[in-house]
mmCIF file of N, CA and C in Angstrom:
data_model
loop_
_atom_site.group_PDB
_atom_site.id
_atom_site.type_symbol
_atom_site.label_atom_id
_atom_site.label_comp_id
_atom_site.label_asym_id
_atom_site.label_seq_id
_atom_site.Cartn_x
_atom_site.Cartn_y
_atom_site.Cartn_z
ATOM 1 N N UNK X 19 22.086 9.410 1.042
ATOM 2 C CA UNK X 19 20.668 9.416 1.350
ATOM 3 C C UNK X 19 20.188 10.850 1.536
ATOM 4 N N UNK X 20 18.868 10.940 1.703
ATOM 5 C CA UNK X 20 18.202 12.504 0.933
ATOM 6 C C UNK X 20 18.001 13.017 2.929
ATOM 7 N N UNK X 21 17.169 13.771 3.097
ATOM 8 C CA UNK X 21 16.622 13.989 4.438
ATOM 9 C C UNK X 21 16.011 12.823 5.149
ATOM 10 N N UNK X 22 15.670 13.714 6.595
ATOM 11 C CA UNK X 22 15.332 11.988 6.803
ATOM 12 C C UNK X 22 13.470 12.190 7.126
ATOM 13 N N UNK X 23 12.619 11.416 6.723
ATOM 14 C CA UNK X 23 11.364 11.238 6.462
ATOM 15 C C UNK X 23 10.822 10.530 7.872
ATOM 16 N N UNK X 24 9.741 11.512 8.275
ATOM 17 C CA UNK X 24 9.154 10.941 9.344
ATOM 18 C C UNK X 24 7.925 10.003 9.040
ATOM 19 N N UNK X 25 7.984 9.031 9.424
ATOM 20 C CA UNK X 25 6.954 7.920 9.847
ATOM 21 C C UNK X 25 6.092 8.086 10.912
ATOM 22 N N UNK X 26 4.886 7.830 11.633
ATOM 23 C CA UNK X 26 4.282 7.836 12.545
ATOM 24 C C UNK X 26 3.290 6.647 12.065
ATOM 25 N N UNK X 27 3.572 5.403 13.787
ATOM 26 C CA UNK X 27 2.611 4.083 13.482
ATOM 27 C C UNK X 27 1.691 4.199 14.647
ATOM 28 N N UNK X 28 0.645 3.793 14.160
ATOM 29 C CA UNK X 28 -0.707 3.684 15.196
ATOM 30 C C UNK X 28 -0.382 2.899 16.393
ATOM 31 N N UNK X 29 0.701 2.140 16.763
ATOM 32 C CA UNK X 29 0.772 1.073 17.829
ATOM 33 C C UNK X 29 2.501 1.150 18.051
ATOM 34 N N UNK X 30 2.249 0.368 19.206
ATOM 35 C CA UNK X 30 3.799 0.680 19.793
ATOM 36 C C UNK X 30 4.905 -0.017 18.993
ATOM 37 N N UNK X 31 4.406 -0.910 17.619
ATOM 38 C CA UNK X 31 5.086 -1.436 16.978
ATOM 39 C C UNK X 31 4.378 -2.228 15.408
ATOM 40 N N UNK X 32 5.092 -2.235 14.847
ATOM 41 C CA UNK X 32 4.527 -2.776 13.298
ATOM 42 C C UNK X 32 4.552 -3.923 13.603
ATOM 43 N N UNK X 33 3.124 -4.599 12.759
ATOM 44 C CA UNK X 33 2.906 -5.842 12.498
ATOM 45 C C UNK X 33 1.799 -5.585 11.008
ATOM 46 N N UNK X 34 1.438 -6.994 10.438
ATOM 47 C CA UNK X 34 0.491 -7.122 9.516
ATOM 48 C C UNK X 34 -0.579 -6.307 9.285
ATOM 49 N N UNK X 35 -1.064 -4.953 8.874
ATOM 50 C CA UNK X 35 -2.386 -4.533 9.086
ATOM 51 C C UNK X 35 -2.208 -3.135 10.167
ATOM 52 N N UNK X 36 -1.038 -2.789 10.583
ATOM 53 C CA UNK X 36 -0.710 -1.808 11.225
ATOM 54 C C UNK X 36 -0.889 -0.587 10.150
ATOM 55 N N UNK X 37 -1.935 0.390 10.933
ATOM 56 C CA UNK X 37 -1.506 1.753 10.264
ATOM 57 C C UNK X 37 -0.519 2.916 10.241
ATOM 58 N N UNK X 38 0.264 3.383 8.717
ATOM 59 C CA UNK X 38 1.238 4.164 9.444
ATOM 60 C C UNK X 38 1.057 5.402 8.296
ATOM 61 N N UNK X 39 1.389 6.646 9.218
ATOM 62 C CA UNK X 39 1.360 8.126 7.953
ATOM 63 C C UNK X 39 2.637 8.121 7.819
ATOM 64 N N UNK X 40 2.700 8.822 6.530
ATOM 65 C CA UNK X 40 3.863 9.579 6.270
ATOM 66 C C UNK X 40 3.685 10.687 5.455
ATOM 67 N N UNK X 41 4.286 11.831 5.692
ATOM 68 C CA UNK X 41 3.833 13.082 5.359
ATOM 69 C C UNK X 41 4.642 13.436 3.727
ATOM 70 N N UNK X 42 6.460 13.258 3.482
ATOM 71 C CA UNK X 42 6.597 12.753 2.785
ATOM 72 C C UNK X 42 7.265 11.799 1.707
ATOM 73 N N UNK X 43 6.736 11.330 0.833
ATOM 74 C CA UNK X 43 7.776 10.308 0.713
ATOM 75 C C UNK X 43 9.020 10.338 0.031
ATOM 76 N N UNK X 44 9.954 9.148 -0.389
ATOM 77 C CA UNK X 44 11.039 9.161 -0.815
ATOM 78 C C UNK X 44 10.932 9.590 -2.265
ATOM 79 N N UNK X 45 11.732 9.880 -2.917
ATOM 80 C CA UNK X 45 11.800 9.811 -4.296
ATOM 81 C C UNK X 45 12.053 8.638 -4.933
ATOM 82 N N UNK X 46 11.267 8.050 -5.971
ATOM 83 C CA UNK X 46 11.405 6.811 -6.496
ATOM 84 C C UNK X 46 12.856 6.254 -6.456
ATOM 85 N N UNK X 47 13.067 5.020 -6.417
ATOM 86 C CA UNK X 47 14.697 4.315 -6.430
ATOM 87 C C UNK X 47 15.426 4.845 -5.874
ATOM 88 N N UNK X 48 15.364 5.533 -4.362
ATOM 89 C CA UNK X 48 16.036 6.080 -4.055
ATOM 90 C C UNK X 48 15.817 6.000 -2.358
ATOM 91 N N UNK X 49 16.862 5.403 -1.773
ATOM 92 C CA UNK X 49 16.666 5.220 -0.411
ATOM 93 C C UNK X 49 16.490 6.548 0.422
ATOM 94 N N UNK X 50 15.711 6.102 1.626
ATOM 95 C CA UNK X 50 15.918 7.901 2.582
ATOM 96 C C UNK X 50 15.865 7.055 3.877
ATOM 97 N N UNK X 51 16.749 7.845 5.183
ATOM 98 C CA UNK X 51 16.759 7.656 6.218
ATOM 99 C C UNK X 51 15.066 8.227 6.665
ATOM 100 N N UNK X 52 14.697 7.174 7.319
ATOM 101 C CA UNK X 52 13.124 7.540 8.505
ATOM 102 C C UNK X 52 13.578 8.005 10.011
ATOM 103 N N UNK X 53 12.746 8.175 10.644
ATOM 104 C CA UNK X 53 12.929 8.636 11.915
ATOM 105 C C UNK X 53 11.419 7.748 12.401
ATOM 106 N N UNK X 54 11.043 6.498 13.080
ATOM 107 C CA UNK X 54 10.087 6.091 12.843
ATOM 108 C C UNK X 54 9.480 6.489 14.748
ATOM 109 N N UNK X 55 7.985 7.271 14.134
ATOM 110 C CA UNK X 55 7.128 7.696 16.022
ATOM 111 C C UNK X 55 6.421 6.455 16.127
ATOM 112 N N UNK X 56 6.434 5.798 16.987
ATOM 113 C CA UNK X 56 5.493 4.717 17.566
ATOM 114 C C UNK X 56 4.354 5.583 18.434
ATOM 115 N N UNK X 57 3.391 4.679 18.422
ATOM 116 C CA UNK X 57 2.232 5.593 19.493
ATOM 117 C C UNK X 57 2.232 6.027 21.296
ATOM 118 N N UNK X 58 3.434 4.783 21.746
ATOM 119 C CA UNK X 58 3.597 4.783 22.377
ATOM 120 C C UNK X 58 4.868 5.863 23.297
ATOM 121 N N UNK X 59 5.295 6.675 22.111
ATOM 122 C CA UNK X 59 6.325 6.928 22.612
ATOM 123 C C UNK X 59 7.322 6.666 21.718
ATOM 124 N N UNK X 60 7.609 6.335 21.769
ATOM 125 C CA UNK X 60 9.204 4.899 21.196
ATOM 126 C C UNK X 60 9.487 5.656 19.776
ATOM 127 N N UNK X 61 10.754 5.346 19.635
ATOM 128 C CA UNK X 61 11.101 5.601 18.632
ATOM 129 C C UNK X 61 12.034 4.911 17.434
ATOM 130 N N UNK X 62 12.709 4.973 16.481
ATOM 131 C CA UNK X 62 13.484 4.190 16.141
ATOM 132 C C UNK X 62 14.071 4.640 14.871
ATOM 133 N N UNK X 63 15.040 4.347 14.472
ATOM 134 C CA UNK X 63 15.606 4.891 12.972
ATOM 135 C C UNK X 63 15.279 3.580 11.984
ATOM 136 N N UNK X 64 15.150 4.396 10.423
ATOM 137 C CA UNK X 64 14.926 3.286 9.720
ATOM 138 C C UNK X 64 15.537 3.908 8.221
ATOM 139 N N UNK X 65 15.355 2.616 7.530
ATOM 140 C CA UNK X 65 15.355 3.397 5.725
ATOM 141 C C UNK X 65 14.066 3.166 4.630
ATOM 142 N N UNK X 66 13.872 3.987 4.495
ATOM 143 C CA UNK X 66 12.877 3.886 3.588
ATOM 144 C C UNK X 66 12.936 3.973 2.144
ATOM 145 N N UNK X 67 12.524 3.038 1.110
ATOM 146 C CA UNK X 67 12.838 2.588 -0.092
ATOM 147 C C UNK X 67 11.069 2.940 -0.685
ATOM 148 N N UNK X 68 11.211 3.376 -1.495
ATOM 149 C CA UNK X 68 9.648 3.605 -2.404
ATOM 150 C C UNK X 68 10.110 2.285 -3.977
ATOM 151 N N UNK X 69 9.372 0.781 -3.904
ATOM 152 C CA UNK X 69 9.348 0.080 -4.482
ATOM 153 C C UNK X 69 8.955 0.554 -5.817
ATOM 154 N N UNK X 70 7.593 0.566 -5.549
ATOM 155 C CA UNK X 70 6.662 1.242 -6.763
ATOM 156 C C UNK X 70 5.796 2.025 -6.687
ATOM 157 N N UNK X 71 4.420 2.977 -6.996
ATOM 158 C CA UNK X 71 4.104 3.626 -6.482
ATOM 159 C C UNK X 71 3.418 3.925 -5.567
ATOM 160 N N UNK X 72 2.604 2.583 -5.241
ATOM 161 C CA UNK X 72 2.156 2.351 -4.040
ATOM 162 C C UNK X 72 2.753 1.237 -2.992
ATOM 163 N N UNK X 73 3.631 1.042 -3.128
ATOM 164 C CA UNK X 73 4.315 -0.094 -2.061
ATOM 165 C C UNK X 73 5.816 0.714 -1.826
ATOM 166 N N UNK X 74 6.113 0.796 -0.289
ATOM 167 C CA UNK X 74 6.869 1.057 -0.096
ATOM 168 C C UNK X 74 8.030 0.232 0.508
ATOM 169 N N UNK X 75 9.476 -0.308 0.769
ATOM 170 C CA UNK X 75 9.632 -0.813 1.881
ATOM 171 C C UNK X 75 10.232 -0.160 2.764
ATOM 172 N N UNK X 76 10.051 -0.846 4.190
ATOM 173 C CA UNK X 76 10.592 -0.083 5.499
ATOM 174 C C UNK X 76 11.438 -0.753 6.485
ATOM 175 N N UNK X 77 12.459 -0.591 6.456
ATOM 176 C CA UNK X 77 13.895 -1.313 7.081
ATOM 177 C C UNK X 77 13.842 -0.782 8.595
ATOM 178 N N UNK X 78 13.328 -1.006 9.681
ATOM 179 C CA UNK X 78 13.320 -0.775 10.978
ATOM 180 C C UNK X 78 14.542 -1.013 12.178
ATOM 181 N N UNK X 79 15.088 -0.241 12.342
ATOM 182 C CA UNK X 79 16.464 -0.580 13.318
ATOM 183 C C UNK X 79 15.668 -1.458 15.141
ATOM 184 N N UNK X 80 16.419 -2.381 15.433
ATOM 185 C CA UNK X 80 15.620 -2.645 16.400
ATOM 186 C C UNK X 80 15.589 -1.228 17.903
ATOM 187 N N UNK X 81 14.662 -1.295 18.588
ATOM 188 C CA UNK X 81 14.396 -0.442 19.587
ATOM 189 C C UNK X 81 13.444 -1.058 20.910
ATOM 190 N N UNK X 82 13.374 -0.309 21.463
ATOM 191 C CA UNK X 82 12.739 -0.952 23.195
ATOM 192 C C UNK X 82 11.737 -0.205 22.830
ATOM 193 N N UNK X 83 10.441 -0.450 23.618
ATOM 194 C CA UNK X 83 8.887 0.231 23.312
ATOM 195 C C UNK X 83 9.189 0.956 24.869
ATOM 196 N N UNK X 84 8.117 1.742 24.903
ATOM 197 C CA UNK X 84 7.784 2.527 26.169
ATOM 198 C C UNK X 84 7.921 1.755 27.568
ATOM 199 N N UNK X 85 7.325 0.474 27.507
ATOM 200 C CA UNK X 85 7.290 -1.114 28.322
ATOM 201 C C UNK X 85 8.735 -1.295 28.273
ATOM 202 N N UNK X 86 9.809 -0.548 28.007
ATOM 203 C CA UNK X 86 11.128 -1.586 27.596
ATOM 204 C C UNK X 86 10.755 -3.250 27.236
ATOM 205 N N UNK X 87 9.973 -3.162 26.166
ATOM 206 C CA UNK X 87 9.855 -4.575 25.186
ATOM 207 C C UNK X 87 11.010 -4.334 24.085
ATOM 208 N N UNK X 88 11.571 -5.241 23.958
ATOM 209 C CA UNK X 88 12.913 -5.030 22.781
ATOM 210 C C UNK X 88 11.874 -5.275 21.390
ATOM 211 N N UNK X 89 12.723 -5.103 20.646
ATOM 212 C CA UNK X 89 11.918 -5.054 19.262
ATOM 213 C C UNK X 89 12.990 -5.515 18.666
ATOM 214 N N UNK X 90 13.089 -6.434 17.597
ATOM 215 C CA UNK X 90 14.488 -6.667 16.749
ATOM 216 C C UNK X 90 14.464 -6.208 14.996
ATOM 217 N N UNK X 91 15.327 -5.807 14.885
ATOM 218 C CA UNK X 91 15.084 -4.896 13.533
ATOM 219 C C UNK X 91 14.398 -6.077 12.972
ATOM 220 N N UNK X 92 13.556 -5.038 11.524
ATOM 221 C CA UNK X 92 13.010 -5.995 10.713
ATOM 222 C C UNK X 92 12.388 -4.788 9.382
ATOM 223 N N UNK X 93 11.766 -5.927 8.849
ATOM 224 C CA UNK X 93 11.967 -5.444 6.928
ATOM 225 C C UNK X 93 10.227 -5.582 7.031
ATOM 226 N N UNK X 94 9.380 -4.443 6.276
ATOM 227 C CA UNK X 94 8.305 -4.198 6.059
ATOM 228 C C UNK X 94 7.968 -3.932 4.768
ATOM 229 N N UNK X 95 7.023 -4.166 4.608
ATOM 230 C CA UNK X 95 6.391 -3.644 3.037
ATOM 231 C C UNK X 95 5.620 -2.771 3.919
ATOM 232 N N UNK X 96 4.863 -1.822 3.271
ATOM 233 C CA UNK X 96 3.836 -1.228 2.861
ATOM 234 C C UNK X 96 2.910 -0.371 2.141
ATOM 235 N N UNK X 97 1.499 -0.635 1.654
ATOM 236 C CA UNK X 97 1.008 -0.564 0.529
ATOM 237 C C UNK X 97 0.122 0.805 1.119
ATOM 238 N N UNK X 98 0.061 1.855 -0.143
ATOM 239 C CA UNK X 98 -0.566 3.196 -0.189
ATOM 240 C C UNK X 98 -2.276 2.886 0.094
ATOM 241 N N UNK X 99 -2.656 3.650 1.126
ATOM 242 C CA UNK X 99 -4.180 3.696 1.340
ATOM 243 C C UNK X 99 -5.209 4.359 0.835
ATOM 244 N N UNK X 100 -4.498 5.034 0.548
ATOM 245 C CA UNK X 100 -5.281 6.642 -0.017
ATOM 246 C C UNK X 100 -4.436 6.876 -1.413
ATOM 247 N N UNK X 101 -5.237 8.077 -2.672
ATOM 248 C CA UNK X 101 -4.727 8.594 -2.848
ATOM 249 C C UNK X 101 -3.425 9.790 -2.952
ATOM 250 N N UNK X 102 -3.582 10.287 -1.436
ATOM 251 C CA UNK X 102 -2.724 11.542 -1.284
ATOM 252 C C UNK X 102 -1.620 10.349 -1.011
ATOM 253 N N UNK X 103 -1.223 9.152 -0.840
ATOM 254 C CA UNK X 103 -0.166 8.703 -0.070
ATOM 255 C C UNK X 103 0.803 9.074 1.025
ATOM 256 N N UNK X 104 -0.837 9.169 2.044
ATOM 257 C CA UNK X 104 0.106 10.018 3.355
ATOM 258 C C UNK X 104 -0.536 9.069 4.251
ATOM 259 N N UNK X 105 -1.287 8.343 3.968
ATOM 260 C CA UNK X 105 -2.085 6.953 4.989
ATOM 261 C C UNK X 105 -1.241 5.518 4.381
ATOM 262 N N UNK X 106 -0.742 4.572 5.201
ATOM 263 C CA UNK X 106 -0.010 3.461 4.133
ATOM 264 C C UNK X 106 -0.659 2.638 5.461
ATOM 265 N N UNK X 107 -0.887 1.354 4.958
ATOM 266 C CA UNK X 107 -0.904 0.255 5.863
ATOM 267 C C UNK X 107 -0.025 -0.828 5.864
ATOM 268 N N UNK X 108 0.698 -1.636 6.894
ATOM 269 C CA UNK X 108 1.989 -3.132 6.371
ATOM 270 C C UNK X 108 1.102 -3.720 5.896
ATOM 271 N N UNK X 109 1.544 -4.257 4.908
ATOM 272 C CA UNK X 109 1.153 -5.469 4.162
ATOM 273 C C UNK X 109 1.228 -6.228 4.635
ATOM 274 N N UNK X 110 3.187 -7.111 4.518
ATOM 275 C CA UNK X 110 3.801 -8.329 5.767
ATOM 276 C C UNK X 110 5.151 -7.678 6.042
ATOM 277 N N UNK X 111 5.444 -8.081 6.389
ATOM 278 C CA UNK X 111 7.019 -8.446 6.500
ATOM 279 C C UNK X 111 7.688 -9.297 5.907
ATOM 280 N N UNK X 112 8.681 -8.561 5.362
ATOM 281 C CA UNK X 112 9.712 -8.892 4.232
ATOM 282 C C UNK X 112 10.952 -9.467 4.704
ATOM 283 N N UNK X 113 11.807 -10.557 4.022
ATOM 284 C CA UNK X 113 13.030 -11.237 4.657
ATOM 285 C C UNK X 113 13.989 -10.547 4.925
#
């Protein structure tokens, strides 16, 4: 895997419609370790996969939020907002 790519999500955790930046991305077909910032604080490791050119997916290791709320890993899509592809929003969650 390449460097590892920072994520930053608007909320203490991903769901449907959550906004998240990323400054930059993976190289096509090609996995990269994330380092994912929650707003709250929190943090978490992940992998990040670039599907196609605007959908990415995002493999989330589980983590505790700022609240010590557990979080249990989980699998994300998400789709490019912008041109520059540095704004992405989740789509859903993936199996």
């Amino acid at each position: 895997m390449s460097a590892s790519i920072q994520v930053q999500v608007a909320d203490s955790h991903l769901y449907p419609g959550c906004s998240v930046r990323i400054a930059h991305l993976p190289e096509p077909a090609r996995a990269a370790e994330a380092i994912v910032e929650f707003a709250d604080g929190s943090g978490a490791h992940a992998t990040c996969h670039r599907r196609a050119f605007d959908e990415l997916e995002l493999s989330v290791d589980g983590y505790a939020t700022q609240k010590r709320h557990p979080v249990d890993a989980k699998h994300w899509l998400l789709l490019a907002v912008d041109a520059t592809h540095n704004s992405w929003r989740v789509k859903r969650r993936l199996p």
